[in-house]
Amino acid sequence: MTTRQPGTAPGDVFVAPYNLTQPVGQTGALMLEDSGDPVWFRPLPVANLENGDFRVQTYHNPRTGGTQPVLTFWQGTIAIPPYYTNLPGGAPEPGGCYYIYDDHYRLLRTVFARHGFYPDFHEFLLTRRGTALFIASKPVPMDLTPFGGPKDGAIEDSEVQEVDLATGKLVFSWDVLDHVNPADSEVSASSASSSGGVWDAYHVNSIDEGPDGQLLISARNLWAVYDVARQTGAIRWQLGGKRSDFSFGPNADFFWQHHARFRPGNRISMFDDGCCNQPDGTPEQQSHGLILDLDLPNHRATAARTYYHAPGLYAASQGDTQALTNGNEFVGWGQESYYSEYRGAGNTEGDGSKNLLYDAMMPGSDISYRAFRHEWVGKPWYPPSAAARDGSGGRSIVYASWNGSTETKAWQVLAGPDARSLSVVVDHAGRTGFETAVTTDNPGPYFQVKALNAKGEVIGTSHVVTRSG
C-alpha cells in the first residue's frame, strides 16, 4: 500500500493476478482486505492458466424470482507471446469458460459461448432476466489484402452473446464484423504477420446494458464506443474513432479505452489507457479514469471527471473505472500493477494525489485485467484449517485460517493428549489476518480450532491435527 486514508467505500478488493512473463506466486481469483491480507484465494495449477473479470454480481433466478450474491469470473488461457503466437496478443485461446460461485464457494453455473466462438475474458455480465451477457471471439478467415494484410489471413471477430442461465440457450447475439468496417481500425492489418495471420481489428472489450435495454460496446482497437439498439442491432451513435458522431471538449478524447459504462444523466465512464504505440504520431497521454458528459442533441462530449495517478502511469492495456456505493471511484490500472480509490470529485493530470484515498501495488510485475471493490459475505462450505508446531520453551504454536470466511472475528483453540480428549486452552484469540498464530503452554499433541463470529458463536470447526517438531 502506498496510500490509505479514511473515507473509502466498504468492501474488499477483487483482483485476478497474472503476469505477462513470470508471475510472483500463483495465478487465480483473489479477494483482499485493504491491508493486502487475502480473504479468499482460488489458486490455479499452472502459470499460463488465468482468471479474469473477477467480481461480485447478483444472480436472478427467473424460475423462483429470488436473487443471491455470487462471484463470477472467466477461466482460460490468453494469447501472450512468446508462449502463444497463433492469435493476437490478449485474445482468448480455445477452451475457456465462465464460472458462477455462490457465497459458500460452491460452483453454481458454468457458462460457455455459442456459434463456435471462444469465451472471452473481457466481459461477463449477469442481467435481471436470469441471463448472462458476454463477449465471445474467434478468428474468421479473410483475405486481408484490401487492408494491407495477408491474402490467406483472418480477422479476430467478436460477438456479444446472451445465454439463458437456466437452459444454456443462446437468446441474443450481435456480431461486430456485421456492423463495423474493419478499415476503421487503428491497428494495421500487417500486424497479422506476428499473430498467426490473424488481425485484431476490433478488440471488443466491454459491454454494458442501459436503462432502455440498449448496449454500450467498447472496441479498443477502434478507439470507439458504440450505443447499439438491442431490438434491431443498429448502431445508434458512435463515440470516438474515425467515424465519431461526437466532437470532444478539452481532455475528453480517449485512446485504447476499456470498461465503458453507462452512468446516470447521459454520462458514461471508462478507463482511458491513452497509450501506447500510437499510430500516425498521435501523442500519448497518461492513463486515467474518465467520466464524460454526453450532450446528445448537439453530439458533444465533455470531460466531467478525471482520475489520474501519482506518479503518472501509462497502461498499455486493460484497466477499469468502477462507481462505488458512497460516490467514490475505484480504478484498476490494468497493465500497470496498481489499484486505487478516489473521492468522486477526482483530480487532474499532474495532481494525481488529490482526492486519492487508497492506493496499492501488486508484487513484482503481477497485474490484473480489472480490479474492483465489493462488499461480500463469504460462508465456506468447507471447514477451517489448523496446523500446530513446537514453540520455544516447550510451548505450542497453533495456526488457524479459513479461506473465504468473512465472518470469522476470533479463534478458539482446543488441545489434548488424544483426539477424543480435547478441551479449550485458548478461549478467544482475535483474528490477525488470513492466518492467525496462537501460542499456548499446552503440549497437546492434538489440536483443533474453532472459528468465532462477532457474537462469539462458533461458526466452523477444523479437523484435529497433531503437533509437528
Tab-separated table of N, CA, C and O in Angstrom, residues 177-229:
chain	number	residue	atom	x	y	z
A	177	LEU	N	-18.395	-7.771	-36.720
A	177	LEU	CA	-17.984	-7.816	-38.121
A	177	LEU	C	-19.150	-7.496	-39.053
A	177	LEU	O	-18.946	-7.012	-40.170
A	178	ASP	N	-20.372	-7.740	-38.605
A	178	ASP	CA	-21.555	-7.441	-39.409
A	178	ASP	C	-21.931	-5.963	-39.392
A	178	ASP	O	-22.754	-5.522	-40.204
A	179	HIS	N	-21.351	-5.202	-38.453
A	179	HIS	CA	-21.822	-3.838	-38.254
A	179	HIS	C	-20.738	-2.764	-38.348
A	179	HIS	O	-21.073	-1.582	-38.497
A	180	VAL	N	-19.477	-3.132	-38.229
A	180	VAL	CA	-18.408	-2.134	-38.189
A	180	VAL	C	-17.335	-2.486	-39.220
A	180	VAL	O	-16.860	-3.635	-39.275
A	181	ASN	N	-16.955	-1.510	-40.018
A	181	ASN	CA	-15.938	-1.697	-41.060
A	181	ASN	C	-14.563	-1.837	-40.415
A	181	ASN	O	-14.102	-0.919	-39.719
A	182	PRO	N	-13.871	-2.940	-40.626
A	182	PRO	CA	-12.549	-3.103	-40.008
A	182	PRO	C	-11.518	-2.102	-40.523
A	182	PRO	O	-10.466	-1.919	-39.898
A	183	ALA	N	-11.807	-1.453	-41.661
A	183	ALA	CA	-10.879	-0.440	-42.175
A	183	ALA	C	-10.721	0.724	-41.208
A	183	ALA	O	-9.761	1.505	-41.325
A	184	ASP	N	-11.646	0.863	-40.250
A	184	ASP	CA	-11.563	1.949	-39.283
A	184	ASP	C	-10.590	1.654	-38.151
A	184	ASP	O	-10.394	2.497	-37.266
A	185	SER	N	-9.977	0.476	-38.162
A	185	SER	CA	-9.097	0.081	-37.064
A	185	SER	C	-7.858	0.973	-36.985
A	185	SER	O	-7.338	1.449	-37.996
A	186	GLU	N	-7.397	1.168	-35.752
A	186	GLU	CA	-6.145	1.885	-35.511
A	186	GLU	C	-4.954	0.931	-35.476
A	186	GLU	O	-3.830	1.358	-35.243
A	187	VAL	N	-5.206	-0.340	-35.706
A	187	VAL	CA	-4.146	-1.352	-35.741
A	187	VAL	C	-3.979	-1.818	-37.173
A	187	VAL	O	-4.948	-2.258	-37.811
A	188	SER	N	-2.790	-1.747	-37.683
A	188	SER	CA	-2.522	-2.116	-39.071
A	188	SER	C	-2.771	-3.602	-39.297
A	188	SER	O	-2.424	-4.443	-38.461
A	189	ALA	N	-3.368	-3.928	-40.451
A	189	ALA	CA	-3.589	-5.335	-40.792
A	189	ALA	C	-2.281	-6.076	-40.988
A	189	ALA	O	-2.238	-7.308	-40.899
A	190	SER	N	-1.187	-5.357	-41.248
A	190	SER	CA	0.122	-6.007	-41.393
A	190	SER	C	0.586	-6.638	-40.089
A	190	SER	O	1.468	-7.497	-40.085
A	191	SER	N	-0.012	-6.228	-38.950
A	191	SER	CA	0.356	-6.814	-37.659
A	191	SER	C	-0.019	-8.285	-37.576
A	191	SER	O	0.466	-9.008	-36.699
A	192	ALA	N	-0.883	-8.751	-38.501
A	192	ALA	CA	-1.287	-10.154	-38.506
A	192	ALA	C	-0.103	-11.091	-38.711
A	192	ALA	O	-0.161	-12.264	-38.338
A	193	SER	N	0.972	-10.572	-39.301
A	193	SER	CA	2.142	-11.416	-39.572
A	193	SER	C	2.778	-11.950	-38.297
A	193	SER	O	3.488	-12.955	-38.329
A	194	SER	N	2.544	-11.292	-37.166
A	194	SER	CA	3.136	-11.738	-35.902
A	194	SER	C	2.150	-12.490	-35.026
A	194	SER	O	2.465	-12.808	-33.875
A	195	SER	N	0.949	-12.757	-35.547
A	195	SER	CA	-0.067	-13.441	-34.723
A	195	SER	C	-0.790	-14.508	-35.523
A	195	SER	O	-2.017	-14.578	-35.524
A	196	GLY	N	-0.037	-15.320	-36.234
A	196	GLY	CA	-0.627	-16.427	-36.969
A	196	GLY	C	-1.510	-16.001	-38.113
A	196	GLY	O	-2.402	-16.750	-38.522
A	197	GLY	N	-1.301	-14.799	-38.639
A	197	GLY	CA	-2.103	-14.308	-39.752
A	197	GLY	C	-3.438	-13.728	-39.354
A	197	GLY	O	-4.265	-13.416	-40.206
A	198	VAL	N	-3.677	-13.558	-38.024
A	198	VAL	CA	-4.964	-13.061	-37.523
A	198	VAL	C	-4.826	-11.576	-37.153
A	198	VAL	O	-3.954	-11.193	-36.375
A	199	TRP	N	-5.721	-10.776	-37.710
A	199	TRP	CA	-5.700	-9.324	-37.485
A	199	TRP	C	-6.694	-8.967	-36.380
A	199	TRP	O	-7.875	-9.293	-36.467
A	200	ASP	N	-6.217	-8.290	-35.364
A	200	ASP	CA	-7.071	-7.858	-34.253
A	200	ASP	C	-7.600	-6.451	-34.552
A	200	ASP	O	-7.198	-5.462	-33.931
A	201	ALA	N	-8.515	-6.365	-35.497
A	201	ALA	CA	-9.004	-5.066	-35.946
A	201	ALA	C	-9.897	-4.390	-34.914
A	201	ALA	O	-9.917	-3.154	-34.817
A	202	TYR	N	-10.648	-5.156	-34.135
A	202	TYR	CA	-11.668	-4.587	-33.249
A	202	TYR	C	-11.271	-4.586	-31.775
A	202	TYR	O	-11.307	-3.580	-31.117
A	203	HIS	N	-10.960	-5.738	-31.243
A	203	HIS	CA	-10.666	-5.945	-29.830
A	203	HIS	C	-11.805	-5.393	-28.959
A	203	HIS	O	-11.626	-4.473	-28.156
A	204	VAL	N	-12.988	-5.976	-29.125
A	204	VAL	CA	-14.126	-5.617	-28.283
A	204	VAL	C	-13.815	-6.029	-26.843
A	204	VAL	O	-13.426	-7.173	-26.586
A	205	ASN	N	-13.971	-5.085	-25.900
A	205	ASN	CA	-13.507	-5.395	-24.548
A	205	ASN	C	-14.480	-5.040	-23.426
A	205	ASN	O	-14.140	-5.228	-22.257
A	206	SER	N	-15.657	-4.540	-23.738
A	206	SER	CA	-16.639	-4.357	-22.655
A	206	SER	C	-18.040	-4.225	-23.233
A	206	SER	O	-18.234	-3.825	-24.388
A	207	ILE	N	-19.013	-4.587	-22.407
A	207	ILE	CA	-20.441	-4.436	-22.700
A	207	ILE	C	-21.106	-3.872	-21.455
A	207	ILE	O	-20.769	-4.261	-20.332
A	208	ASP	N	-22.061	-2.990	-21.654
A	208	ASP	CA	-22.939	-2.594	-20.572
A	208	ASP	C	-24.343	-2.479	-21.134
A	208	ASP	O	-24.529	-2.266	-22.336
A	209	GLU	N	-25.319	-2.637	-20.244
A	209	GLU	CA	-26.716	-2.578	-20.662
A	209	GLU	C	-27.359	-1.336	-20.060
A	209	GLU	O	-27.265	-1.101	-18.847
A	210	GLY	N	-27.997	-0.520	-20.907
A	210	GLY	CA	-28.596	0.723	-20.458
A	210	GLY	C	-30.004	0.562	-19.942
A	210	GLY	O	-30.602	-0.530	-20.007
A	211	PRO	N	-30.589	1.643	-19.450
A	211	PRO	CA	-31.932	1.577	-18.852
A	211	PRO	C	-33.022	1.203	-19.840
A	211	PRO	O	-34.074	0.696	-19.440
A	212	ASP	N	-32.794	1.448	-21.126
A	212	ASP	CA	-33.782	1.090	-22.145
A	212	ASP	C	-33.429	-0.208	-22.874
A	212	ASP	O	-34.003	-0.517	-23.916
A	213	GLY	N	-32.467	-0.950	-22.308
A	213	GLY	CA	-32.050	-2.200	-22.924
A	213	GLY	C	-30.981	-2.038	-23.983
A	213	GLY	O	-30.495	-3.029	-24.528
A	214	GLN	N	-30.588	-0.784	-24.277
A	214	GLN	CA	-29.538	-0.588	-25.276
A	214	GLN	C	-28.193	-1.064	-24.735
A	214	GLN	O	-27.979	-1.140	-23.528
A	215	LEU	N	-27.285	-1.382	-25.640
A	215	LEU	CA	-25.974	-1.894	-25.254
A	215	LEU	C	-24.902	-0.854	-25.519
A	215	LEU	O	-24.930	-0.157	-26.535
A	216	LEU	N	-23.959	-0.759	-24.599
A	216	LEU	CA	-22.782	0.086	-24.764
A	216	LEU	C	-21.601	-0.838	-24.987
A	216	LEU	O	-21.253	-1.622	-24.099
A	217	ILE	N	-21.020	-0.767	-26.173
A	217	ILE	CA	-19.982	-1.722	-26.573
A	217	ILE	C	-18.698	-0.959	-26.877
A	217	ILE	O	-18.693	-0.020	-27.681
A	218	SER	N	-17.616	-1.366	-26.234
A	218	SER	CA	-16.311	-0.730	-26.434
A	218	SER	C	-15.444	-1.603	-27.328
A	218	SER	O	-15.309	-2.808	-27.099
A	219	ALA	N	-14.850	-0.979	-28.356
A	219	ALA	CA	-13.897	-1.644	-29.242
A	219	ALA	C	-12.564	-0.921	-29.119
A	219	ALA	O	-12.376	0.171	-29.664
A	220	ARG	N	-11.665	-1.522	-28.385
A	220	ARG	CA	-10.397	-0.877	-28.049
A	220	ARG	C	-9.621	-0.426	-29.275
A	220	ARG	O	-9.099	0.688	-29.335
A	221	ASN	N	-9.487	-1.325	-30.261
A	221	ASN	CA	-8.613	-1.034	-31.397
A	221	ASN	C	-9.247	-0.121	-32.433
A	221	ASN	O	-8.640	0.187	-33.453
A	222	LEU	N	-10.481	0.313	-32.167
A	222	LEU	CA	-11.116	1.337	-32.990
A	222	LEU	C	-11.165	2.684	-32.272
A	222	LEU	O	-11.624	3.678	-32.856
A	223	TRP	N	-10.724	2.705	-30.992
A	223	TRP	CA	-10.818	3.902	-30.162
A	223	TRP	C	-12.267	4.378	-30.099
A	223	TRP	O	-12.538	5.584	-30.049
A	224	ALA	N	-13.210	3.462	-30.079
A	224	ALA	CA	-14.611	3.844	-30.231
A	224	ALA	C	-15.502	3.075	-29.272
A	224	ALA	O	-15.235	1.914	-28.917
A	225	VAL	N	-16.592	3.740	-28.866
A	225	VAL	CA	-17.653	3.157	-28.056
A	225	VAL	C	-18.956	3.316	-28.826
A	225	VAL	O	-19.235	4.386	-29.375
A	226	TYR	N	-19.762	2.241	-28.852
A	226	TYR	CA	-20.970	2.226	-29.666
A	226	TYR	C	-22.207	2.046	-28.785
A	226	TYR	O	-22.213	1.201	-27.887
A	227	ASP	N	-23.244	2.822	-29.074
A	227	ASP	CA	-24.554	2.618	-28.475
A	227	ASP	C	-25.384	1.818	-29.475
A	227	ASP	O	-25.643	2.276	-30.588
A	228	VAL	N	-25.779	0.607	-29.090
A	228	VAL	CA	-26.430	-0.327	-30.006
A	228	VAL	C	-27.860	-0.584	-29.551
A	228	VAL	O	-28.099	-0.906	-28.378
A	229	ALA	N	-28.812	-0.445	-30.477
A	229	ALA	CA	-30.208	-0.774	-30.189
A	229	ALA	C	-30.351	-2.287	-30.141
A	229	ALA	O	-30.071	-2.982	-31.128
